[in-house]
XYZ file of C-alpha atoms in Angstrom:
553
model
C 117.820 83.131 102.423
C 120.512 84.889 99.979
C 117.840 85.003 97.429
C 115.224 86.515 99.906
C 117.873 89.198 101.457
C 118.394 89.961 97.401
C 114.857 90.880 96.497
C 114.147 92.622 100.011
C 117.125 94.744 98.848
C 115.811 95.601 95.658
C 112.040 96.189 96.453
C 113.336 98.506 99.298
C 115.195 100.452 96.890
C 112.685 100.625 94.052
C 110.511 102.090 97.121
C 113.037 104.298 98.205
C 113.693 105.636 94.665
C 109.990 105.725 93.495
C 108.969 107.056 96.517
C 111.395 109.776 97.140
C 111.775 111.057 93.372
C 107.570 110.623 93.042
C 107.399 112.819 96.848
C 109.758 115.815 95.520
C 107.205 116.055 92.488
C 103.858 115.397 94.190
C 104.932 118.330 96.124
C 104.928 120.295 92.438
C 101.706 118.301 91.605
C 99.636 119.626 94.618
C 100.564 122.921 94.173
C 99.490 122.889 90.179
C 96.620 121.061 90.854
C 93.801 122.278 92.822
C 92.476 120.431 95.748
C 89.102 118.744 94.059
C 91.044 117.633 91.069
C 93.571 115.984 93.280
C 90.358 114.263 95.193
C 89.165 113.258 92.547
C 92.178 111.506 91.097
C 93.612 110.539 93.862
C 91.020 108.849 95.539
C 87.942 108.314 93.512
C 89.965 107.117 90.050
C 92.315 105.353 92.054
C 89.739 103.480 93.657
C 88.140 102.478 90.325
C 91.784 101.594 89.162
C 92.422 99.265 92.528
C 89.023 97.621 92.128
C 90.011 96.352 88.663
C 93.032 95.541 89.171
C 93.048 93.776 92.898
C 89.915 91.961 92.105
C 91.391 90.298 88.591
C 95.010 89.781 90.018
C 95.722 89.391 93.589
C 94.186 85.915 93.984
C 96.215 84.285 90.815
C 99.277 86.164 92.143
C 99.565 85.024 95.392
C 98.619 81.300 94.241
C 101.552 81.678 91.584
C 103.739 82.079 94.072
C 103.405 78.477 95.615
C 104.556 77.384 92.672
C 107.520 75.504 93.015
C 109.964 76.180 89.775
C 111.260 72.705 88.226
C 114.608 71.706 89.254
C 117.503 71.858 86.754
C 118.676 68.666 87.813
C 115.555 66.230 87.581
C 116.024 63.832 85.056
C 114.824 63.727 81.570
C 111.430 62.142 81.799
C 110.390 63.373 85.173
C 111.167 67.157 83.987
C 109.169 66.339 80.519
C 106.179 65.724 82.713
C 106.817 68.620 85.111
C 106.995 70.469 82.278
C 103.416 69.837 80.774
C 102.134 70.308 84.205
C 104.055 73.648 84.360
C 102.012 75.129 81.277
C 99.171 74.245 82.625
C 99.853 75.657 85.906
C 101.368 78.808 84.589
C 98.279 79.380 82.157
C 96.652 80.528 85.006
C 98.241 83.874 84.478
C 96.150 84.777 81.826
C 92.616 84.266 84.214
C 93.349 87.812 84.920
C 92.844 89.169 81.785
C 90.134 86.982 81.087
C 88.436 88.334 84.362
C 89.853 92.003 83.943
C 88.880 93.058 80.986
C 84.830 92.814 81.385
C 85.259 93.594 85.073
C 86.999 96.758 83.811
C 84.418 97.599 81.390
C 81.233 97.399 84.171
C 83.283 99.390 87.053
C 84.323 102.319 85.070
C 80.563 102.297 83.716
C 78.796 101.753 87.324
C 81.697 104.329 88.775
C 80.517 106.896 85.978
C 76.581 106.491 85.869
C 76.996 106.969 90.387
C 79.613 109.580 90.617
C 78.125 112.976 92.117
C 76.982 115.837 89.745
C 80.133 117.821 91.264
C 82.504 115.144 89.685
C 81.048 114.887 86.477
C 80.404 118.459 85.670
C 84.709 118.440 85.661
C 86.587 118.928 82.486
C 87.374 115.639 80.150
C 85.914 113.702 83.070
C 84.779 110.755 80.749
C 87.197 110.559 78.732
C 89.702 110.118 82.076
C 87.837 107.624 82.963
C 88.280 106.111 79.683
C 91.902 106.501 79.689
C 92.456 105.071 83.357
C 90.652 102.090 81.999
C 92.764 101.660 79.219
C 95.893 101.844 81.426
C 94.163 98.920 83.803
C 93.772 96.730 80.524
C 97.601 97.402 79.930
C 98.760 96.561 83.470
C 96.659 93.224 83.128
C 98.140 92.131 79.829
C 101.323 92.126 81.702
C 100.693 89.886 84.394
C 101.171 86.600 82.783
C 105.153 87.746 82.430
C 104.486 89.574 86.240
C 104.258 85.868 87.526
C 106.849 84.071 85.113
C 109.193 86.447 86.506
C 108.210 86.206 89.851
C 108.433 82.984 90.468
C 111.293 82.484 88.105
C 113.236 85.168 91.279
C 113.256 87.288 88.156
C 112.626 90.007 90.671
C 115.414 92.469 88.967
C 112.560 92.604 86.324
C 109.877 93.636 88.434
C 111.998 96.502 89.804
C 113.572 97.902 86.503
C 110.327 97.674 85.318
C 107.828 99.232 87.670
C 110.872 101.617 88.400
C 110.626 103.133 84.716
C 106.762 103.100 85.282
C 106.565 105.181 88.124
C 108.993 107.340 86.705
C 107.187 107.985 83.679
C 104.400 108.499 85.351
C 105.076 111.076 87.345
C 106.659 113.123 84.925
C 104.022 112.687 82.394
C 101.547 113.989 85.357
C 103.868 117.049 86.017
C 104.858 118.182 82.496
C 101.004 117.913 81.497
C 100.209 120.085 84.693
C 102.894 122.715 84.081
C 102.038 123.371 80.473
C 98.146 123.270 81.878
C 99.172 125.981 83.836
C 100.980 127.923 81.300
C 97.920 128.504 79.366
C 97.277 131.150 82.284
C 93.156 131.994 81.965
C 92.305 129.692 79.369
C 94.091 126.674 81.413
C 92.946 124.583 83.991
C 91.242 122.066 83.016
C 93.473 119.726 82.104
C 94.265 118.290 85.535
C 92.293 115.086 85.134
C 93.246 114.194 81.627
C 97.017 114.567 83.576
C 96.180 112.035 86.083
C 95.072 109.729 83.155
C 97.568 110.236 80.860
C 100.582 109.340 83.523
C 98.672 106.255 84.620
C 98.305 105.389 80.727
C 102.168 105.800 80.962
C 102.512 103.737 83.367
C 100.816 100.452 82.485
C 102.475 100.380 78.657
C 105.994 100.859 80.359
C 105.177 97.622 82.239
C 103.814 96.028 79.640
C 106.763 97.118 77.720
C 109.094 96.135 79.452
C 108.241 92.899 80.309
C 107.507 92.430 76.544
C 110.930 92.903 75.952
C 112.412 89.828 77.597
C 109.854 87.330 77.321
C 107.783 88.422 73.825
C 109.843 86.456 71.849
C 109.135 83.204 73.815
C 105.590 83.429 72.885
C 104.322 84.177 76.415
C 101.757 86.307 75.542
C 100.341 85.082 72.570
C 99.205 81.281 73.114
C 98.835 79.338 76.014
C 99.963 75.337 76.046
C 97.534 72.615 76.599
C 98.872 69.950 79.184
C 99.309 66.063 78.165
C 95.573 65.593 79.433
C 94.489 68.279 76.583
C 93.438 70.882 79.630
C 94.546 74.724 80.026
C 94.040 75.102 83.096
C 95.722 73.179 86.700
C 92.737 72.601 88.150
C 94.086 72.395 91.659
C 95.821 75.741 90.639
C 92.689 77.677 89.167
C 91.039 76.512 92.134
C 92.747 77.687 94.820
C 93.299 81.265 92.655
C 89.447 81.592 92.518
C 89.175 81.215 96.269
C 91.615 83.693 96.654
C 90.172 86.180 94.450
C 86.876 85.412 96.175
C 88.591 86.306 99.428
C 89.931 89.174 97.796
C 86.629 91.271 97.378
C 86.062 91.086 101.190
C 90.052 92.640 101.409
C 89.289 94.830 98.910
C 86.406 96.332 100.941
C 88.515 96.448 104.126
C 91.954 97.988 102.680
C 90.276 100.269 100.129
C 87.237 100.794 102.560
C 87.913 104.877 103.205
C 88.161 105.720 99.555
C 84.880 104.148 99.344
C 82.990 106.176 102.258
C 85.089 109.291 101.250
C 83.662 109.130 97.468
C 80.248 108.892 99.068
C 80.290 111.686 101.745
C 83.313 113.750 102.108
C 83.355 117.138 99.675
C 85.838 116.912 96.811
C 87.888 119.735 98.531
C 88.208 117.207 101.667
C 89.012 114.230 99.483
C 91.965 115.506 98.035
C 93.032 116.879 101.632
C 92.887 113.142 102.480
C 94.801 111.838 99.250
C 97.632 113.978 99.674
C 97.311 113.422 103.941
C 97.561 109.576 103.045
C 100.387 110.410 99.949
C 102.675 111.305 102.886
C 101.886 109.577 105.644
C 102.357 105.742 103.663
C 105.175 106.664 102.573
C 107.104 104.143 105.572
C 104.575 102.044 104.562
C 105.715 101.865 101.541
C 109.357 102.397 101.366
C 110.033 99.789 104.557
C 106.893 97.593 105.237
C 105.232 96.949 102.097
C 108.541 95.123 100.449
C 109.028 93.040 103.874
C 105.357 92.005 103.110
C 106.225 91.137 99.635
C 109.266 89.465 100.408
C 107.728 87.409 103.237
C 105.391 86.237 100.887
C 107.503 84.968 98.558
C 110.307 83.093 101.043
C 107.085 81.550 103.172
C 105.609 80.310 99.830
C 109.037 79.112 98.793
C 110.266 77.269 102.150
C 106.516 75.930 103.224
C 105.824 74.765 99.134
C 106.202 71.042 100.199
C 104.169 71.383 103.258
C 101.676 73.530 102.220
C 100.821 72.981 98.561
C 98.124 70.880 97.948
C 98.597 71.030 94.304
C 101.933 68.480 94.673
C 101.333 67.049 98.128
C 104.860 65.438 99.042
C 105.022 62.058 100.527
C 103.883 61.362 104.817
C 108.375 60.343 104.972
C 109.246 63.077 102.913
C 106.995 65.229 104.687
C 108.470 64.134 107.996
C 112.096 64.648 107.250
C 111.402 68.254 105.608
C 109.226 70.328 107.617
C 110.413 70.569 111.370
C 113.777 72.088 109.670
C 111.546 74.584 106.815
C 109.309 75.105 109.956
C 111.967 76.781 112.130
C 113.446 78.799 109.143
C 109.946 80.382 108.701
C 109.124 80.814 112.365
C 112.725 82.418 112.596
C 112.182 85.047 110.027
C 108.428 85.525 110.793
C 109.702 86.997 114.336
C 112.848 88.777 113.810
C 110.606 90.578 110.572
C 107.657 91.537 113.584
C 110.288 92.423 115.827
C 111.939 94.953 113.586
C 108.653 95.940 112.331
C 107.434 96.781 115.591
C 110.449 98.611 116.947
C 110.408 100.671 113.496
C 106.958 101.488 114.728
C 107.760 102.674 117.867
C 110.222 104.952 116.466
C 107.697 106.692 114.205
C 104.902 106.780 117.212
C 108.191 108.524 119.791
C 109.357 110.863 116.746
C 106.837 111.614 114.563
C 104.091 112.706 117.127
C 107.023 115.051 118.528
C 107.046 116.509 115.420
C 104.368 116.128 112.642
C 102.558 119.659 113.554
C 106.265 121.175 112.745
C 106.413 119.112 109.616
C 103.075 119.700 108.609
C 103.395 123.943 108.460
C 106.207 122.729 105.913
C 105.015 120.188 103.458
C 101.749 121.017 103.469
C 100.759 123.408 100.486
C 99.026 126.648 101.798
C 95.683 125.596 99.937
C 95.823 122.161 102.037
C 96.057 123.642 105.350
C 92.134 124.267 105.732
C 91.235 120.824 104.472
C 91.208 117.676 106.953
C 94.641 116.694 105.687
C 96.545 118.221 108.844
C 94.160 115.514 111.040
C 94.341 112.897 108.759
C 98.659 113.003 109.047
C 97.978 113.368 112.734
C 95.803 110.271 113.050
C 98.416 108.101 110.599
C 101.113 108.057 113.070
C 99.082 105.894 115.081
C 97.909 103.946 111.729
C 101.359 102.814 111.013
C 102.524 100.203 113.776
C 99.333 98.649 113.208
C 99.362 98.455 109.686
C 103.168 97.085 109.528
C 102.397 94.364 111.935
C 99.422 93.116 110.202
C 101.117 93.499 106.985
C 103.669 90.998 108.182
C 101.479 88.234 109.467
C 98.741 88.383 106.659
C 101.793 87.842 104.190
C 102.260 84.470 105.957
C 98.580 83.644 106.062
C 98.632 84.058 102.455
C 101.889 81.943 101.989
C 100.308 79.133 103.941
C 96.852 79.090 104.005
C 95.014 76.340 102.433
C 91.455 76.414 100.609
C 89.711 75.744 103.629
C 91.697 78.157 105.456
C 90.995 80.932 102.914
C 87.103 80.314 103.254
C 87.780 80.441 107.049
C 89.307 83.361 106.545
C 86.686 85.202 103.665
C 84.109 84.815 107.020
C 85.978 86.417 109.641
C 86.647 89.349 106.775
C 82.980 89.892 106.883
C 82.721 90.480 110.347
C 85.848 92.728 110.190
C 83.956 94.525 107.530
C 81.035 95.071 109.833
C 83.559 96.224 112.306
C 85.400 98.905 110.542
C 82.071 100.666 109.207
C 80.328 100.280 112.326
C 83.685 101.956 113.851
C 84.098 104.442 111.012
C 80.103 105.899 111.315
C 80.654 105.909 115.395
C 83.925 108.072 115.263
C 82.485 110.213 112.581
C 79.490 110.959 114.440
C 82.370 112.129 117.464
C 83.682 115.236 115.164
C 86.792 113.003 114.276
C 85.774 113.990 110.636
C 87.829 112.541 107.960
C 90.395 111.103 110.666
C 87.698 108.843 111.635
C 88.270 106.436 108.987
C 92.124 106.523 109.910
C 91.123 105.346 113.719
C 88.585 103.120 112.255
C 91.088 101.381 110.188
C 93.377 101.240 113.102
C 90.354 98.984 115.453
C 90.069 96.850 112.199
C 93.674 96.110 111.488
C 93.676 95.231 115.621
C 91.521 92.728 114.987
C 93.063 91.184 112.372
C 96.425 90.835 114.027
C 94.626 88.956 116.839
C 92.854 86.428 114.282
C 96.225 86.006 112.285
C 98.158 85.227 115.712
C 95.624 82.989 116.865
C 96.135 81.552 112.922
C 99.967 81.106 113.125
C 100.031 79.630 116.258
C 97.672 77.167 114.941
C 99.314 76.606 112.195
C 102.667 75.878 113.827
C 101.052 73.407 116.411
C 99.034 71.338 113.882
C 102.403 70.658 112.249
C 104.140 69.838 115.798
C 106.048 72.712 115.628
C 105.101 75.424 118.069
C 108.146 75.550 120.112
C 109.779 77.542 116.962
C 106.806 80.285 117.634
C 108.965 82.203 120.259
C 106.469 85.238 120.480
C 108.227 86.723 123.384
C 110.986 87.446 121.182
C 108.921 90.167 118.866
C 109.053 92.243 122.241
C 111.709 95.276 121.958
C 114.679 94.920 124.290
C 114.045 97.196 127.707
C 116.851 99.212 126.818
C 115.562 100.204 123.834
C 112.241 100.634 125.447
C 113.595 102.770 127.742
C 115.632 104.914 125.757
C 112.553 105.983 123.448
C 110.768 106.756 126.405
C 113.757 109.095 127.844
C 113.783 110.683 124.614
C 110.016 111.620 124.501
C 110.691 113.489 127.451
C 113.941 115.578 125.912
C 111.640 116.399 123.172
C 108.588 117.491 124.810
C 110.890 119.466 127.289
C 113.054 120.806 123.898
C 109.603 121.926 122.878
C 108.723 123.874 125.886
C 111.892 125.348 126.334
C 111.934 126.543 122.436
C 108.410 126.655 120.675
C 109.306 125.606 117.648
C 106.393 124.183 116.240
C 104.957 128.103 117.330
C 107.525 129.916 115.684
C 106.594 128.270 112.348
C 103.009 128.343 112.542
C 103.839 132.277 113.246
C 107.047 132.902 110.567
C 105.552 130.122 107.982
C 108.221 128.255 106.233
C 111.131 130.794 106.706
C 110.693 129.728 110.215
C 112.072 126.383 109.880
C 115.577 128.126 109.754
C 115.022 130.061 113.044
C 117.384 129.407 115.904
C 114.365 127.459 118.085
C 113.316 125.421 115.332
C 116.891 124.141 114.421
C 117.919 123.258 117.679
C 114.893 121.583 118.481
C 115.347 119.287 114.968
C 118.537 118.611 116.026
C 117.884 117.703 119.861
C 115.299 114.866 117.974
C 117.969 113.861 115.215
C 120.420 113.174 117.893
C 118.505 111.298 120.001
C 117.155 109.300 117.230
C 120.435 108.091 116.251
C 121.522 107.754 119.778
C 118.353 105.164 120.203
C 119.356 103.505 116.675
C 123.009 102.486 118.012
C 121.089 101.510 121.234
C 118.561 98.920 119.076
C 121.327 97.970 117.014
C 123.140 96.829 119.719
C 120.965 94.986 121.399
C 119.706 93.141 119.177
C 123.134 92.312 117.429
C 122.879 88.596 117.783
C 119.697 88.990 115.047
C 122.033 90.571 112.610
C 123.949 87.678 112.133
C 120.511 85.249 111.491
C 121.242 84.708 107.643
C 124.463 82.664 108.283
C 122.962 79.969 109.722
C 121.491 79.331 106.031
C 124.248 78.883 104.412
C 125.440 75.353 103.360
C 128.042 74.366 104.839
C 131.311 74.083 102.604
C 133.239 70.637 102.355
């Protein structure tokens, strides 16, 4: 658990710090960049540079992670063996590469010979494409030492390392931009190559990186044959090709608006949406997406002997180990959804108080007329949705056995089916590019209900479903109550003052207006007011990780 609480800490703060320093300069980036280039970037090269990567990786990664380290204390001969198998096992990191690098190859060729006339006709727009695949390649030849030092708990690495990528990134993007637009008329057409050349950034910092602590051990230039003469676990490879099966059907579903967008929303629009969707994950990301990662690493760690198949402990062992590894994951797996859920609900009371008044002042002037102003709208709603499944998919993928996965790749299709059959409908009701925000939210519904129905399941095949205490990922009443009181105090601030009026009259000077101000700070006080209130209620949660820790002499 001390290990867990350590690498939630530090994913949330390479989030925080990536996301916050990378937010102040995307604000410079979509003012120096126009609106199509943005689109284009954002969303269609993004989407080529997902599809590479998330098809090659995500299966071998989350397989990786069930992967038990070998104990420092087995004996001589017993670790020998574990060893061997370990190579083998661990070769598996290189399938990605093996995969990525032709897979990168035909999608940046199929994404160039499809792309509309409007996209190609824009400057250096081949030779982007060329240089986003390069940076793909790079990010690949790093994952072998990705998943040594993942599921060595390395996970210092990981940050310091896709820390200094995001940085670099960024900054490449910007300075490129700036001098781009210092060439006054003879400028502007550089934004793409900008794009490309801070994603080329930031794949060789990774790779560089992670070259520098574990080059010298040979870990990415030869892979070790096991004592049977094989490469390749086959129990591992297995179970990471099901996965990365699986994965294409997720791919479709979480990358499924880029997709339609690129197909039938104007460039203008499609970089409205990029930057709409820049802002509004950004709780995603800073809060919910390391929770998911973390999840997925302390469910693969404490379920390992019940649910790997690849080292199958004894029916005693089995029996002795899993009620007590069974309760620790049920534990965690609702207090996570609980605070999840009653993050959520303080985004939904606050930030549909307030997201017109924020949107007059992030938004750049050029951005107001595109459908980003709906799309931030509609992503309020998006994110309790999208943290809750986030939660319970990460123990799905902990747990979930071959047969499970396959289960699972079937119910995907009809989720598919769902979302695009939900997207067209909502479209076709003037929602325009907000549709596929409300689409997504139907989908990810659905999805929570098939991976509650899974958990329970789960817990109950292995005797264990008292430890499932749903009830308790319900807010406390107090809380509930106190949100609700302060949605009223805001609506009737807003009334009383018209802020969000005032600035959509003054512009940004009108943020510092009397109104405005008072009406910020009737919503900052009565969002830390209902913080104290959760807090307190829910006090007996905050003191969950002691019951880990071994018990002294």
């Amino acid at each position: 658990m001390s290990s867990t609480t350590s690498t939630l800490t530090s994913l949330m703060g390479l989030q925080l710090f990536t996301r916050l320093f990378t937010f102040i300069l995307n604000q410079a980036l979509s003012r120096l960049a126009s609106p199509i280039a943005y689109g284009i970037a954002a969303i269609q090269f993004d989407l080529m540079l997902s599809t590479i990567l998330f098809l090659s990786r995500e299966g071998v990664r989350g397989t990786l992670l069930r992967v038990k380290p070998r104990s420092e204390t087995e004996d001589t001969g017993k670790a020998t063996l574990d060893r061997k198998k370990e190579d083998s096992t661990m070769n598996v990191s290189f399938v990605p590469i093996i995969i990525g690098v032709p897979l990168a190859l035909v999608t940046s060729l199929l994404y160039m010979a499809t792309a509309g006339m409007e996209t190609r006709r824009q400057p250096h727009f081949q030779l982007a494409v060329g240089i986003y695949v390069a940076a793909a390649v790079m990010e690949l030849l790093a994952e072998p030492m990705h998943n040594m030092a993942m599921t060595s708990l390395k996970i210092h690495l990981r940050v310091r390392a896709e820390g200094v990528a995001i940085t670099a990134k960024t900054l490449a993007t910007f300075l490129v931009l700036v001098y781009d637009a210092s060439r006054g008329d003879e400028g502007g057409d550089l934004a793409l190559l900008a794009f490309a050349f801070g994603q080329l950034l930031y794949g060789s910092s990774v790779f560089l990186i992670y070259l520098r602590e574990f080059g010298k051990g040979g870990l990415i230039t030869r892979m070790k044959k096991n004592s049977s003469g094989i490469y390749f676990n086959h129990d591992v490879l297995a179970l990471s090709m099901t996965m990365t099966s699986q994965s294409l059907v997720k791919h479709l579903l979480t990358e499924g608006d880029k997709f339609i967008l690129s197909w039938f929303s104007p460039l203008q629009d499609q970089g409205g949406y990029a930057l709409a969707v820049n802002y509004g994950s950004l709780i995603a990301r800073i809060v919910f997406q390391p929770i998911e990662e973390t999840l997925r690493l302390y469910f693969s760690r404490t379920l390992a002997d019940i649910t790997v198949a690849l080292s199958p402990p004894s029916s005693t062992q089995a029996s002795q180990t899993s009620i007590p590894a069974l309760k620790k994951a049920a534990d965690a797996l609702i207090t996570l959804l609980q605070m999840q859920i009653i993050g959520s609900l303080f985004v939904l009371i606050f930030g549909t108080n307030y997201i017109t008044l924020l949107l007059n002042v992030l938004l750049p002037p050029q951005y107001l007329n595109t459908s980003a102003p709906r799309v931030l709208e509609a992503w309020i709603w998006y994110i309790p949705v999208l943290a809750v499944n986030g939660g319970l998919e990460a123990f799905i993928a902990s747990v979930a056995l071959t047969k499970d996965v396959n289960k699972q790749s079937r119910w995907m299709v009809l989720f598919t089916m769902l979302y695009v059959t939900s997207a067209i409908v909502l479209y076709r009701l003037d929602l325009g590019d907000a549709a596929l925000v409300y689409a997504n939210i139907i989908n990810l519904s659905a999805r929570i209900i098939y991976a509650c129905h899974f958990s329970h399941t789960f817990f109950a095949t292995h005797n264990a479903s008292s430890t499932l205490k749903w009830r308790e990922v319900l807010p406390p009443w107090s809380l509930v109550f106190g949100l609700t009181i302060s949605a009223l105090l805001i609506h009737l601030s807003e009334t009383i003052h018209g802020a969000t009026k005032a600035v959509q009259k003054e512009g940004r000077i009108g943020i510092l207006s009397r109104p405005v101000l008072i009406h910020v700070a009737v919503g900052g006080i009565l969002a830390l007011s209902c913080g104290i209130l959760w807090a307190w209620s829910v006090r007996r949660f905050l003191t969950i990780p002691t019951r880990f820790k071994p018990k002294t002499a």
